[in-house]
Short mmCIF file of C-alpha atoms in Angstrom, two decimals:
data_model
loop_
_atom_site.label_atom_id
_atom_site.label_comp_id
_atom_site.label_asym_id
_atom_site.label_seq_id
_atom_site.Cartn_x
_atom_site.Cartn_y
_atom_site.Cartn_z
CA UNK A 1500 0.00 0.00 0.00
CA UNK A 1501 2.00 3.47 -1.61
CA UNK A 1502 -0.56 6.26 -2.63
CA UNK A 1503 -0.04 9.71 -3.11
CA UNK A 1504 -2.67 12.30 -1.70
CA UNK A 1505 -3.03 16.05 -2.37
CA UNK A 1506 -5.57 16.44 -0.14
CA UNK A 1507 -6.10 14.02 2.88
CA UNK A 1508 -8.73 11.14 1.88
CA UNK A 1509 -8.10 11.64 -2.37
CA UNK A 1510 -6.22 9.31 -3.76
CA UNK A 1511 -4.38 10.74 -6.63
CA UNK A 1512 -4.71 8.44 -9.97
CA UNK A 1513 -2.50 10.13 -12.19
CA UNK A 1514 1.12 8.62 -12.33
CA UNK A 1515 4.13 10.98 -11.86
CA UNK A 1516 7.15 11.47 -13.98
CA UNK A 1517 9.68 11.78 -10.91
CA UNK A 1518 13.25 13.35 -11.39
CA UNK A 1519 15.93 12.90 -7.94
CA UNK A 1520 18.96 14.31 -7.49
CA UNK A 1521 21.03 13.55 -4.74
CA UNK A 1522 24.24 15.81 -3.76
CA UNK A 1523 27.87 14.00 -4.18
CA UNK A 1524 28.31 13.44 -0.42
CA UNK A 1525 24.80 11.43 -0.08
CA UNK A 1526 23.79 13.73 2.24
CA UNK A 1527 21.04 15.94 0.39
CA UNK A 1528 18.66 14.90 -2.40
CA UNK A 1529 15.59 16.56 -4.34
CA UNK A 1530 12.81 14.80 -5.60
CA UNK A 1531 10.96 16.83 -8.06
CA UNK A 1532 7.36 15.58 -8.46
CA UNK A 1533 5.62 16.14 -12.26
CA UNK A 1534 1.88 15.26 -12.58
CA UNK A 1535 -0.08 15.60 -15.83
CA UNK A 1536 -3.81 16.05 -15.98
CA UNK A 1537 -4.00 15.33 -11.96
CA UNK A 1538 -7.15 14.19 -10.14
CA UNK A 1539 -6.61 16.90 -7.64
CA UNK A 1540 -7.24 19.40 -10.59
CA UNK A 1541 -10.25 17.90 -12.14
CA UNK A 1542 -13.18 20.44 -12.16
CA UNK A 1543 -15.29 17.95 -10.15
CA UNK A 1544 -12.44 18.05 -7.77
CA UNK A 1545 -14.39 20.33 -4.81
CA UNK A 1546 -11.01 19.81 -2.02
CA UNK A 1547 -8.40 22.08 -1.64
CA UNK A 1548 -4.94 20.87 -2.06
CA UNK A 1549 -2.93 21.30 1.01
CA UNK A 1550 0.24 19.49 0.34
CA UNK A 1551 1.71 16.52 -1.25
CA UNK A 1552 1.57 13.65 1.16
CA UNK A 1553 3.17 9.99 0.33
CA UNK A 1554 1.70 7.30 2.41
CA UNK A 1555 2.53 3.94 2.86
CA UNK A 1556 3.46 1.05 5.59
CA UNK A 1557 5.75 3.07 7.36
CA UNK A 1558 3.80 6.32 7.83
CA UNK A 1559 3.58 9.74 5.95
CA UNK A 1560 5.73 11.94 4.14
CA UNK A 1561 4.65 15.22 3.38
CA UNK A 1562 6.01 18.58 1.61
CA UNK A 1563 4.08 21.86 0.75
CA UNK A 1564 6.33 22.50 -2.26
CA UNK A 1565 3.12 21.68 -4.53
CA UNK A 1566 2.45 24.46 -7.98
CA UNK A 1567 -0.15 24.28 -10.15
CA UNK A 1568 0.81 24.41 -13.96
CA UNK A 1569 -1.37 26.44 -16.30
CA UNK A 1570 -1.72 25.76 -20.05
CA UNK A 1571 -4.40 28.72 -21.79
CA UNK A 1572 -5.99 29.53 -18.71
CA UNK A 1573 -6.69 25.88 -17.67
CA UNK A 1574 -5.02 23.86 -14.94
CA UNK A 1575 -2.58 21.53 -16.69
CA UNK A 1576 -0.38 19.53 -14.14
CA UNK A 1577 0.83 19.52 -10.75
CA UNK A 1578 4.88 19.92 -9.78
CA UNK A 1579 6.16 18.65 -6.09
CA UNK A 1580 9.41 19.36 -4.95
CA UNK A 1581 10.29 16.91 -2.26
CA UNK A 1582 13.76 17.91 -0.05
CA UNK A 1583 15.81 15.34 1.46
CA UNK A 1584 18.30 16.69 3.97
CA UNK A 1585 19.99 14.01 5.36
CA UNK A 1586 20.92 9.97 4.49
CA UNK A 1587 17.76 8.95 6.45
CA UNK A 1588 15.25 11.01 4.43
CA UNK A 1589 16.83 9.83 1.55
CA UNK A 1590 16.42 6.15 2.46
CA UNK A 1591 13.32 6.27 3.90
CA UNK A 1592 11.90 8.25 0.66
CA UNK A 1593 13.66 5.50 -1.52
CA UNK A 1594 11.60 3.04 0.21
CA UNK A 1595 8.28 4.90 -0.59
CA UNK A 1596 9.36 4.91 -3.93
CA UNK A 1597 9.79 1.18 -4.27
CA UNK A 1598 7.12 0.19 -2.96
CA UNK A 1599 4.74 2.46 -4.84
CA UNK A 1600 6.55 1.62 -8.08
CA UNK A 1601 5.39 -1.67 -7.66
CA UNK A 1602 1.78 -0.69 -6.68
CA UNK A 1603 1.72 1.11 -9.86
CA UNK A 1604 4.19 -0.40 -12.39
CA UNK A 1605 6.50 2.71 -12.37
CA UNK A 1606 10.29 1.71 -13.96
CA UNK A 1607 13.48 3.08 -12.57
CA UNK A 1608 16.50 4.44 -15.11
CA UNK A 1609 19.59 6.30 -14.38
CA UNK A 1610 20.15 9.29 -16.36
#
């Protein structure tokens, strides 16, 4: 069980294209969040979004690093920008990720 809520109790369907960087020492990392054509945007949508929250087994993660994306006046897609600020975050993010890769058949490849 991995989902991916924008607002607490909405299960977001749409699949993310997710980009990480990590600094050279291990220590920081980014995970930068890109959703197209999100639930959370829908017109029949009536929640606000609060955050970007990642649950799963091991509990919650949460950033507020969420922006909207426009295209001719009509909501588009959703960016999250997820910080990781120490070898801990990073690991226990990485282990989010796996598992809801596998709840959603997301692929991994090194740039």
């Amino acid at each position: 069980m991995a989902k991916i809520q924008f607002s607490r109790g909405m299960d977001e369907d749409s699949i993310p294209e997710v980009r990480l960087t990590r600094s050279k020492t291990g220590t920081q990392g980014t995970a930068t969040f890109l959703f197209e054509n999100p639930k959370a945007l829908s017109s029949t949508s009536t929640q606000d979004i609060t955050g970007m929250y990642m649950i799963d087994d091991e509990g919650e993660l949460l950033t507020r690093e969420v922006k909207a994306k426009f295209v001719n006046g009509q909501p588009a897609g959703l960016e999250a920008l997820y910080l990781m600020r120490s070898a801990e975050e990073w690991e226990r993010f990485m282990r989010f990720m796996e598992r809801y890769s596998e709840a959603n058949g997301l692929g991994f490849s090194k740039a």
